[in-house]
Every structure is written in C-alpha cells, then in structure tokens.
Short mmCIF file of C-alpha atoms in Angstrom, two decimals:
data_model
loop_
_atom_site.label_atom_id
_atom_site.label_comp_id
_atom_site.label_asym_id
_atom_site.label_seq_id
_atom_site.Cartn_x
_atom_site.Cartn_y
_atom_site.Cartn_z
CA MET C 272 255.68 209.37 190.76
CA SER C 273 254.75 211.05 187.46
CA GLN C 274 257.09 211.77 184.59
CA THR C 275 258.13 215.17 186.02
CA ASP C 276 257.60 215.36 189.83
CA LEU C 277 258.44 218.37 191.92
CA ILE C 278 260.98 217.67 194.66
CA VAL C 279 261.46 220.19 197.48
CA VAL C 280 265.11 221.09 198.02
CA LYS C 281 265.95 222.00 201.63
CA PRO C 282 268.78 224.37 202.54
CA ARG C 283 272.15 222.78 203.36
CA ASP C 284 272.22 224.39 206.91
CA ASP C 285 269.78 226.06 209.17
CA ASN C 286 271.31 229.49 208.67
CA SER C 287 270.59 229.42 204.94
CA SER C 288 267.37 231.01 203.96
CA SER C 289 267.50 229.77 200.38
CA SER C 290 265.16 227.01 199.27
CA GLY C 291 263.65 225.83 195.97
CA VAL C 292 262.34 223.01 193.93
CA LEU C 293 264.01 220.55 191.56
CA VAL C 294 262.32 219.06 188.49
CA GLN C 295 263.46 215.43 188.12
CA GLU C 296 262.48 213.08 185.28
CA ASN C 297 261.13 209.67 186.09
CA LYS C 298 264.00 207.19 185.47
CA LYS C 299 261.66 204.21 185.43
CA ARG C 300 259.79 205.70 182.51
CA GLN C 301 263.05 206.29 180.66
CA LYS C 302 264.01 202.64 181.17
CA ARG C 303 260.63 201.54 179.87
CA LYS C 304 261.18 203.62 176.73
CA ARG C 305 264.56 202.03 176.11
CA HIS C 306 263.13 198.55 176.70
CA SER C 307 260.26 199.25 174.26
CA LEU C 308 262.67 200.32 171.50
CA LYS C 309 264.84 197.27 172.05
CA GLY C 310 261.79 195.02 171.87
CA PHE C 311 260.59 196.68 168.66
CA PHE C 312 263.94 196.25 166.91
CA ALA C 313 264.18 192.65 168.12
CA ILE C 314 260.76 191.81 166.65
CA LEU C 315 261.68 193.58 163.39
CA PHE C 316 264.93 191.61 163.14
CA ILE C 317 263.14 188.29 163.73
CA ALA C 318 260.51 189.17 161.11
CA LEU C 319 263.17 190.04 158.52
CA LEU C 320 265.08 186.85 159.34
CA CYS C 321 261.95 184.70 158.89
CA PHE C 322 261.18 186.42 155.57
CA GLY C 323 264.71 185.78 154.35
CA VAL C 324 264.52 182.10 155.29
CA TYR C 325 261.14 181.82 153.53
CA LYS C 326 262.49 183.30 150.29
CA ALA C 327 265.62 181.16 150.39
CA PHE C 328 263.85 177.93 151.36
CA PRO C 329 263.70 176.40 147.82
CA TYR C 330 267.46 176.88 147.41
CA ILE C 331 268.22 175.59 150.91
CA ASN C 332 265.98 172.58 150.29
CA ARG C 333 267.65 171.76 146.97
CA PHE C 334 271.09 172.07 148.61
CA PHE C 335 270.37 169.60 151.40
CA THR C 336 268.44 167.30 149.05
CA SER C 337 271.46 167.09 146.76
CA LEU C 338 273.54 165.83 149.71
CA VAL C 339 271.32 162.78 150.19
CA PRO C 340 272.10 159.89 147.79
CA ASN C 341 268.65 158.77 146.75
CA ASN C 342 266.69 158.27 143.53
CA ASP C 343 264.62 161.47 143.74
CA SER C 344 266.88 163.25 141.24
CA ALA C 345 266.53 160.53 138.62
CA ILE C 346 263.83 160.18 135.99
CA THR C 347 262.87 157.20 133.90
CA ASP C 348 262.11 157.24 130.20
CA THR C 349 258.53 155.99 129.95
CA ASN C 350 257.73 156.68 126.30
CA SER C 351 254.82 154.54 125.21
CA GLN C 352 255.19 152.10 122.36
CA ILE C 353 252.02 152.23 120.29
CA SER C 354 250.93 151.92 116.69
CA ASP C 355 251.58 154.59 114.06
CA THR C 356 249.00 157.40 114.24
CA SER C 357 249.88 158.97 110.89
CA SER C 358 247.01 157.05 109.31
CA GLY C 359 244.60 159.20 111.29
CA GLU C 360 243.71 156.55 113.85
CA SER C 361 244.39 157.22 117.51
CA GLY C 362 246.34 154.67 119.51
CA ASP C 363 246.54 153.89 123.20
CA LEU C 364 248.09 157.02 124.65
CA SER C 365 248.19 155.75 128.22
CA GLY C 366 251.33 153.62 127.77
CA ASP C 367 253.12 151.36 130.22
CA GLU C 368 256.30 152.14 132.08
CA ASN C 369 259.35 150.53 130.54
CA THR C 370 260.96 148.93 133.58
CA ASN C 371 263.99 147.86 131.52
CA THR C 372 265.03 151.45 130.81
CA PRO C 373 267.84 152.59 133.15
CA ASP C 374 267.34 155.67 135.29
CA ILE C 375 268.68 158.90 133.83
CA VAL C 376 270.42 161.06 136.44
CA ILE C 377 269.94 164.82 136.25
CA PRO C 378 273.36 166.56 136.14
CA ASN C 379 274.29 169.01 138.88
CA GLY C 380 272.99 172.51 138.19
CA HIS C 381 270.27 171.18 135.89
CA TYR C 382 266.52 170.97 136.42
CA GLN C 383 264.20 168.16 135.49
CA ILE C 384 262.09 168.06 132.35
CA VAL C 385 258.92 166.13 133.23
CA ASP C 386 257.25 164.08 130.49
CA ILE C 387 253.50 164.61 130.97
CA ASP C 388 252.51 162.52 127.95
CA THR C 389 249.91 163.92 125.53
CA LYS C 390 248.00 167.11 126.29
CA GLU C 391 244.31 167.28 125.45
CA TYR C 392 243.30 169.99 122.99
CA GLU C 393 242.09 173.30 124.43
CA ILE C 394 241.14 176.80 123.24
CA ILE C 395 242.69 179.65 125.23
CA ASN C 396 241.21 183.10 124.61
CA GLU C 397 243.46 185.76 126.12
CA SER C 398 241.76 188.59 124.23
CA ARG C 399 238.50 190.39 124.95
CA CYS C 400 236.97 189.31 121.64
CA GLU C 401 234.25 186.77 120.94
CA PHE C 402 234.19 184.43 117.95
CA ASP C 403 231.51 182.46 116.14
CA PHE C 404 232.73 179.00 115.19
CA SER C 405 229.31 177.72 114.13
CA VAL C 406 229.78 178.83 110.50
CA PRO C 407 232.11 176.48 108.57
CA PHE C 408 235.38 178.04 107.45
CA GLU C 409 235.76 178.40 103.67
CA TYR C 410 239.42 177.99 102.78
CA THR C 411 241.09 178.40 99.39
CA SER C 412 241.85 174.97 97.95
CA LEU C 413 245.18 174.03 96.43
CA GLU C 414 243.54 173.27 93.08
CA LYS C 415 242.02 176.74 92.89
CA ILE C 416 245.34 178.44 93.71
CA TYR C 417 247.19 176.47 91.02
CA SER C 418 244.49 177.14 88.44
CA THR C 419 244.78 180.87 89.12
CA TYR C 420 248.56 181.30 89.44
CA GLY C 421 250.01 178.18 87.81
CA LYS C 422 251.28 174.88 89.15
CA ASP C 423 254.68 176.32 90.07
CA ALA C 424 253.26 179.14 92.19
CA PRO C 425 254.20 179.05 95.91
CA VAL C 426 251.25 178.46 98.20
CA VAL C 427 252.82 178.30 101.67
CA LEU C 428 255.41 180.65 103.17
CA ILE C 429 257.47 179.36 106.09
CA ILE C 430 259.09 182.19 108.04
CA HIS C 431 260.46 182.91 111.52
CA SER C 432 260.25 186.00 113.70
CA SER C 433 263.12 184.44 115.71
CA ASN C 434 264.87 181.67 113.79
CA ARG C 435 267.58 180.84 116.39
CA GLU C 436 265.23 179.47 119.06
CA CYS C 437 266.45 175.97 119.90
CA TYR C 438 265.55 172.94 121.98
CA SER C 439 266.87 171.07 125.03
CA ASP C 440 267.91 167.42 125.15
CA GLY C 441 264.40 166.55 126.37
CA ILE C 442 265.70 165.29 129.73
CA SER C 443 266.98 168.27 131.72
CA TYR C 444 268.12 171.84 131.24
CA SER C 445 270.29 174.47 132.87
CA PRO C 446 269.25 178.14 133.27
CA GLU C 447 272.73 178.98 131.99
CA GLY C 448 272.26 176.71 128.97
CA ALA C 449 271.69 177.76 125.37
CA PHE C 450 268.10 178.75 124.57
CA TYR C 451 269.27 180.04 121.18
CA SER C 452 271.62 178.34 118.74
CA ASP C 453 272.88 178.50 115.17
CA THR C 454 272.14 174.79 114.70
CA LYS C 455 269.22 172.51 115.50
CA ASN C 456 266.90 175.50 115.86
CA VAL C 457 263.45 176.46 114.61
CA GLY C 458 265.04 177.61 111.36
CA ASP C 459 266.02 173.99 110.72
CA ILE C 460 262.52 172.89 111.75
CA GLY C 461 261.08 175.30 109.17
CA GLU C 462 263.30 173.75 106.50
CA ILE C 463 261.96 170.28 107.37
CA ILE C 464 258.38 171.53 106.98
CA CYS C 465 259.17 173.25 103.69
CA GLU C 466 260.92 170.22 102.20
CA ASN C 467 258.11 167.86 103.18
CA LEU C 468 255.42 170.16 101.76
CA ASN C 469 257.21 170.33 98.41
CA LYS C 470 257.61 166.54 98.34
CA ILE C 471 253.88 166.11 98.94
CA GLY C 472 253.01 168.54 96.15
CA VAL C 473 252.27 171.74 98.07
CA ASN C 474 254.60 174.46 96.77
CA ALA C 475 256.34 176.15 99.70
CA ILE C 476 259.15 178.63 100.18
CA HIS C 477 261.23 179.21 103.29
CA ILE C 478 262.64 182.53 104.56
CA ASN C 479 265.25 181.73 107.20
CA GLU C 480 266.64 185.12 108.17
CA THR C 481 267.92 186.44 111.50
CA TYR C 482 266.34 189.83 112.07
CA ALA C 483 267.97 192.64 114.08
CA GLY C 484 270.95 190.43 114.85
CA GLY C 485 268.75 188.08 116.86
CA ASN C 486 267.36 190.83 119.11
CA ILE C 487 263.71 189.81 119.50
CA LEU C 488 262.56 193.19 120.81
CA SER C 489 263.97 194.99 117.77
CA SER C 490 263.17 192.43 115.06
CA LYS C 491 259.47 193.19 114.52
CA GLU C 492 259.98 195.90 111.89
CA GLU C 493 262.51 193.86 109.89
CA TYR C 494 260.33 190.74 110.13
CA GLU C 495 257.24 192.53 108.82
CA SER C 496 259.23 194.16 106.02
CA SER C 497 260.57 190.78 104.89
CA LEU C 498 257.10 189.25 105.07
CA GLN C 499 255.53 192.05 103.04
CA LYS C 500 258.20 191.78 100.33
CA ALA C 501 257.51 188.05 99.96
CA LEU C 502 253.76 188.62 99.71
CA ASN C 503 254.26 191.34 97.09
CA LYS C 504 256.57 189.11 95.05
CA TYR C 505 254.37 186.00 95.32
CA PRO C 506 250.65 186.96 95.35
CA SER C 507 249.82 183.25 95.19
CA ILE C 508 250.90 182.75 98.84
CA SER C 509 247.75 181.88 100.76
CA TYR C 510 249.20 180.54 104.02
CA VAL C 511 251.95 182.08 106.16
CA PHE C 512 253.30 180.02 109.06
CA ASN C 513 255.64 181.72 111.52
CA ILE C 514 257.42 178.68 112.94
CA SER C 515 258.55 179.02 116.55
CA ARG C 516 258.66 177.05 119.80
CA ASP C 517 257.20 177.62 123.25
CA VAL C 518 259.02 177.86 126.60
CA GLN C 519 257.40 177.55 130.03
CA ILE C 520 259.10 177.14 133.41
CA ASN C 521 257.31 175.85 136.51
CA SER C 522 257.58 177.48 139.94
CA ASP C 523 260.10 174.84 141.04
CA LEU C 524 262.15 175.60 137.88
CA SER C 525 261.25 172.28 136.25
CA MET C 526 259.68 172.12 132.77
CA ASP C 527 256.79 170.04 131.45
CA LYS C 528 257.12 168.25 128.13
CA SER C 529 254.14 166.88 126.23
CA THR C 530 254.66 164.28 123.52
CA LEU C 531 252.52 162.40 121.04
CA PRO C 532 253.45 158.78 120.23
CA ILE C 533 253.91 158.20 116.49
CA GLY C 534 254.92 154.63 115.85
CA ASP C 535 257.80 153.82 118.17
CA GLU C 536 258.87 157.44 118.47
CA ALA C 537 257.72 160.48 120.43
CA SER C 538 256.64 163.65 118.65
CA ALA C 539 256.27 167.11 120.13
CA GLN C 540 252.81 168.69 120.07
CA ILE C 541 251.78 171.89 118.31
CA GLY C 542 250.44 175.12 119.74
CA ILE C 543 248.73 177.53 117.32
CA ILE C 544 248.69 181.22 118.28
CA CYS C 545 246.43 183.81 116.63
CA GLY C 546 246.77 187.56 117.10
CA THR C 547 244.06 190.15 117.79
CA SER C 548 243.92 193.78 118.82
CA ASP C 549 242.85 192.88 122.37
CA ASP C 550 239.31 194.30 122.44
CA PHE C 551 238.57 194.09 118.71
CA VAL C 552 239.52 191.84 115.81
CA THR C 553 240.06 192.73 112.16
CA LYS C 554 238.63 190.72 109.28
CA ASP C 555 242.01 189.12 108.56
CA GLN C 556 242.59 188.29 112.22
CA ASN C 557 239.14 186.73 112.44
CA GLU C 558 239.90 184.53 109.43
CA ASN C 559 243.11 183.36 111.10
CA VAL C 560 241.24 182.30 114.23
CA ARG C 561 238.56 180.46 112.28
CA PHE C 562 241.15 178.68 110.13
CA ALA C 563 243.10 177.53 113.20
CA PHE C 564 239.92 176.27 114.87
CA ASP C 565 238.74 174.43 111.74
CA PHE C 566 242.14 172.79 111.15
CA ALA C 567 242.39 171.60 114.76
CA SER C 568 238.79 170.37 114.75
CA ARG C 569 239.36 168.20 111.68
CA LEU C 570 242.41 166.57 113.25
CA ASN C 571 240.55 165.96 116.50
CA GLU C 572 237.70 164.33 114.58
CA LYS C 573 240.27 161.87 113.19
CA GLY C 574 241.58 161.19 116.69
CA VAL C 575 244.93 162.85 115.90
CA LYS C 576 246.12 164.77 118.97
CA LEU C 577 248.89 166.64 117.21
CA ILE C 578 247.55 170.08 118.23
CA LYS C 579 247.45 170.71 121.96
CA SER C 580 246.07 174.26 121.95
CA ASN C 581 244.68 177.17 119.99
CA THR C 582 245.65 180.38 121.77
CA ILE C 583 243.98 183.68 120.87
CA SER C 584 246.44 186.34 121.94
CA ARG C 585 245.58 189.94 122.81
CA PHE C 586 248.58 191.05 120.73
CA SER C 587 248.59 191.41 116.94
CA LEU C 588 251.74 189.24 116.45
CA SER C 589 252.29 190.72 112.95
CA GLN C 590 249.35 188.73 111.58
CA ASN C 591 247.12 191.43 110.11
CA TYR C 592 247.66 190.32 106.50
CA GLN C 593 245.26 189.03 103.88
CA PRO C 594 246.66 185.48 103.63
CA ILE C 595 246.09 183.13 106.53
CA CYS C 596 248.87 184.08 108.92
CA LEU C 597 249.57 182.05 112.08
CA LYS C 598 252.29 181.50 114.65
CA ILE C 599 252.98 177.77 114.96
CA ASP C 600 254.86 176.54 118.03
CA ILE C 601 256.49 173.23 117.13
CA GLY C 602 256.78 171.87 120.66
CA SER C 603 258.58 173.75 123.40
CA TYR C 604 262.13 174.20 124.62
CA ALA C 605 261.51 171.17 126.86
CA ASN C 606 261.27 168.94 123.78
CA SER C 607 264.30 167.54 122.03
CA PHE C 608 265.17 168.54 118.47
CA GLU C 609 264.34 165.00 117.35
CA GLU C 610 260.83 165.25 118.85
CA ALA C 611 260.35 168.63 117.17
CA SER C 612 261.58 167.24 113.82
CA LEU C 613 259.02 164.43 113.90
CA CYS C 614 256.34 166.98 114.79
CA ALA C 615 257.40 169.13 111.82
CA GLU C 616 256.96 166.18 109.46
CA ALA C 617 253.53 165.41 110.90
CA PHE C 618 252.47 169.06 110.59
CA ALA C 619 253.53 169.16 106.93
CA PHE C 620 251.56 165.98 106.22
CA TYR C 621 248.32 167.07 107.92
CA ILE C 622 248.36 170.70 106.73
CA SER C 623 248.86 169.48 103.14
CA GLU C 624 245.89 167.12 103.54
CA TYR C 625 243.81 170.04 104.81
CA ILE C 626 244.82 172.40 101.99
CA LYS C 627 244.26 169.72 99.33
#
C-alpha cells in the first residue's frame, strides 16, 4: 500500500445509492518516520555524551587517581652536585639521583613542577626576518664609554615592563596561586643584578616602577615614557635590560623547570627575547639580535650553559631604541626565587665580563 491509497467506500445498505472513496494515509510509514526521528535523537545524545566524557576525562582521571594512595603524586629532588661553573668551565650536568632525599608530596589542588635539568641553547625565530650572524658584532666597550662620559656615568639600565612578576616554590603550583607579588618578584631580581654590576665596576641604575597599576595591557605607554626619560637624562646608557620571567604550562597543567648547577646550588636559566616588526627589522632591532647572539655564543664557547634560548619575536617589545635593548627572562615562574637570584648574580658577572 502506498502512502495515500484510495479505498472504495460501499453504501451502508442496498437501498443507498451513495458511494465514494476515502483517502487514508499509510500508518506504517508514519511509524517509520517516528522511529527514524527517535533513532536520530538517540544517536545525537550518545555523541554529545561521548564528547562530554572526552573533554572531562583529564579531570575525571585526576579525581580517581587522587583516591589511590600511591607514589605517583610525589617527586624527588634530584639536583646534581657538581663543581662551580662560574670559572667558565662546564661540569657534569647529568647528575645522579639523590636517594637519601625524602619524597616531596604535591599538595591537593596543586600541579607538579618537573625538573628537566639544563636546557641546551637554541635560537627561535618567530619573525619573518633573516639575519646574518657571520659578521662579528662590534660592541661599545666599557673603557670607551667611561672615557667619553666619565667614570661615574651609568652604562647599564635595569628596568621592568612588569615588575611584580614573581616565582613559585620550585616544587608545585596552584592555578589560584599568586603569579604576581609585591615581594620576591622580578623587581627584586633587577635590584640584585644592579647591585652586583656596581660591585664589579659596571655603573648601573635600576628603575623599579609599577606601570598602569600593574595592568600589563595598559602599561606599554608608561613604560616607554619612563625608558625615554632615563635615556634622555643619561646619554651614556648603552645597554637596557628589561628584566622579566617566563611562564609556560603543559597540556596536563604541569610546568617544566630547567636549572643550571652552580657549585652545590641550582640556578635558573636565561631566555633572551629580541623584538622585530614581524616582516622587517630596523637597524636598532638588528643590533639587538646580533648582540644577543654574540653574547650567548661567547658563553657557549666557554661551556657555560646559562642562556637556554635566544628568541626573535615578531613583536617590537618596546626595543626600537639606539642603545642595546633586550628583554631578559631570568628563569620562569616554575623556578624558585632562590634559583632566580643565583641566576641574576651569574648574569651580572658574565654580562660585565662581556662589556669589559
């Protein structure tokens, strides 16, 4: 029977002369339609349920894992004990696990910070510019600066585009924890660098201001204004270091922490970031890139793995000024303040050697 069959309707009695036809819809077809719709919605519901379970799997897995009392949530401090590398000689960076160190349990609601030891140096070009590193970089020596401006003239400016960036405890962190602080922050790290440079004989000044009330997105104009005022007041400034720190979170919400053994202690590593204009580079920006490459190359030749990366950004980063102007990441949020402090001292020592 088709969807609309014609059915002959006979008269109710023989004396009736009336007759006709009745159009009747196929009930089987209607049932099939209803069954098809039910099947479609059932499949859609199952698909949405599977997608929801897939997205929530990491949280479900962490929940059930936390119920099992095992050692998976504990990490062991395995800092290597090697000779002091401040002399320029590289030590054994492989290290041996300290089996006498007790396990450190990650608190509830925190995520693990994984110590990945020392990172090998790399150049990361995020811009669309090409650079020629075959020509040696000609920097302005400390002696020449002092002979031109006097022995009391400042040579290095330490500044911060965001001076409240802070560090973790180096073991674990919480997403609700403090990533910014009024103490033990990069402003304090900048002060350590400045003090050590002055002790060594490299005149340095430190601008430790909080721009735009700590609002990073609004601080660019105030930062550049402060920087320009300092350069106008002290024409002898030849090196500007914007001291900061990195932060990177893995897909499982853990963090990686790289360290460099210095004596019996662990130091954070440095990341140098140079700005460009994405598809072209100004003369000043080009000098910044070449300086960063030359400085890192000299340390690597000595076997000092203090610098883990030179990143060439596609953003200008407020670096289009005549003095050498670089962003220096003293470690990352995953490092402890103590590791960053030791890194700051090492940076001051090696940058002063380079400038001298």
